[in-house]
Amino acid sequence: MAKPPVLTPQSDDFPRWYQDVVAKAEMADNGPVRGTMVIRPYGYSIWEQMQADVDRRIKKAGAKNAYFPLFIPESYLKREAEHVEGFSPELAVVTVAGGKTLEEPVVVRPTSETVIGEFMAKWVQSYRDLPLLLNQWANVVRWELRPRIFLRTSEFLWQEGHTAHASQEDGRLYAERILHDVYETFMRNVLAIPVVVGRKTVKERFAGATNTMTCEAMMGDGKALQMGTSHELGQNFAKAFDIQYLDSDGAQQHAWTTSWGVSTRMVGGLIMCHGDDAGLRIPPVLAPVQVVVLAVRDDDAVIERCRALAEELADADIRVELDVRTETSMGRRATDWELKGIPVRLELGPRDLTEGVVTLVHRVGGLKEPVALSGIVASVTEALATAQAALLAEATTRRDTHTVDVATITEATEAASTGWARIPWATLGLEGEAELAKSGVTVRCLVMPDGSLPASDSADGALAIVSRAY
RNA sequence: CGGGGAAUGGCGCAGCUUGGUAGCGCGCCUGCUUUGGGAGCAGGAGGCCGGGAGUUCGAAUCUCCCUUCCCCGACCA
């Protein structure tokens, strides 16, 4: 009798598959409070890898890390009208603390523009203080109506960058720099996710921003996921929080601010972009464990050789884990590592040992090949590079084959049942956008035909990428 | 907030119609045999059946109230 599949097949029920993987790969559990999640060690190690890489890139772009408080005076949120309107339904508010009703309720931050704006106002006096480039790694809370683990949780982890500039131009360039040099590059080169970078429509724009830019990724089922955003906030927050500086001519000026962030949602995106019916497939550059060395049998010589092998790989700076839990069957362990998406598995048994080889199993593609024990570092290095490239190629092919050019709203809706549609923004317009929304289809972003960012909300020739989204 | 479901060992479920204080699969523990793709057999541990009130000799099961969760929709950076 055939064994039932380890996971619900993607083609049967994609959301169910996603839930299954999250549980069986030991990524996360639901928390006790609705919408919260417990990130398990394996899931957290993936987040830590993301964090480390993104943090390095942010610092390279000149921003410095700081930390602002979790609690924000409710009055701060109210200072920027559009901002408070955008958030009020999803705010968690503390009204009682220390056994007493608070004079002024405090809000658990949904994002930190307001509190950071308040302090920027204190720190910025002169044009010489600009640009002020800050970033923080923090948790934020948004009481979402429909949570989904990693994709939309009531509390999530992220990095939020906040900057103040002397001119609109400088702010815009910095927001774009973060979008391209930090987010897009990281997603493509590390996550192996070929995101489309574009400009949000007015409807989809962040509350309080003058321009919202986004990285949109296509998931395995053809739906879109916003993986990161970068906002130009204009002078909205500078005016609300009085961030002013004296320019070189001695005149008071309001600063121009930006904000930008990526979150634990990326973990969900990674799962849904690369996962298959056997589980996760983690791109090697990101993978907390790149190689697992697996002892096939309980045999002293085998286990000893496995240890030596793992050590040799670790010495070559390959992230390796040793699995000599021979009390568990070989098949079970192989399945479990596959679920976790470890890119390369080295299986070593008595047979391999006598032949001086080890069986190298590729998670991407599934190929199994005997490779010489002597040149193992080179073989593994090559296998990792191949897997990284293959994942990006696969995701790129899917994105491209599931994106079609259309001319009408009806065609766009149709195309959105299996992927993305590209339609001239001039054809669609605000009414078309509203029309699509009725069937659950949204404009993910606007892009120019050459892939660059539209310079305005109504840039000539801009194309709308429309699809269903998570 | 509207519509639909559900709450029973860690997880997934059956039992309820026709009341007699729980059962299955997976997981877990012990032992033996196994181990090259989710091991097998044997023996175990583990549940005041979401909460409260009521009917009854007796309630997982019937009645009423409450709470929570899930799905669809509205909402969402």
XYZ file of C-alpha atoms (C1' of nucleotides) in Angstrom, chain A residues 3-6 34 87 110 142 145-146 152 226 296 326 329 331 338 345 349-352 368, chain B residues 1 12-13 26-28 33-39 68-77:
46
model
C 2.219 5.669 1.936
C 0.175 8.824 2.189
C 2.118 11.931 1.211
C 4.118 13.664 3.919
C -5.214 34.836 18.313
C -4.026 52.455 11.628
C 2.210 49.397 14.815
C -1.192 45.222 14.311
C -8.604 40.689 11.264
C -7.378 37.661 9.399
C 0.137 38.451 8.624
C 4.602 42.126 -0.806
C 23.221 5.512 7.205
C 21.027 5.825 13.963
C 15.558 4.875 10.574
C 14.228 6.961 5.680
C 13.986 17.160 3.123
C 22.563 15.772 2.087
C 27.132 4.002 4.796
C 29.467 0.988 4.885
C 29.087 0.497 1.161
C 30.181 4.051 0.400
C 21.653 11.418 -6.051
C -19.151 43.240 12.052
C -6.012 14.696 13.766
C -10.711 12.556 14.631
C -0.433 9.404 14.512
C 2.958 10.884 18.234
C 5.214 9.556 23.183
C 14.158 -7.318 16.049
C 15.526 -3.467 12.581
C 18.199 0.755 9.901
C 20.725 2.352 1.832
C 13.699 6.588 1.501
C 8.305 8.063 6.591
C 10.445 0.433 10.357
C -12.985 30.580 22.450
C -11.263 28.930 17.802
C -11.597 27.847 12.420
C -13.480 28.868 7.288
C -15.810 32.584 3.687
C -16.580 37.968 3.204
C -15.550 43.109 4.596
C -10.466 45.173 6.442
C -4.965 45.164 5.796
C 1.948 48.950 4.787
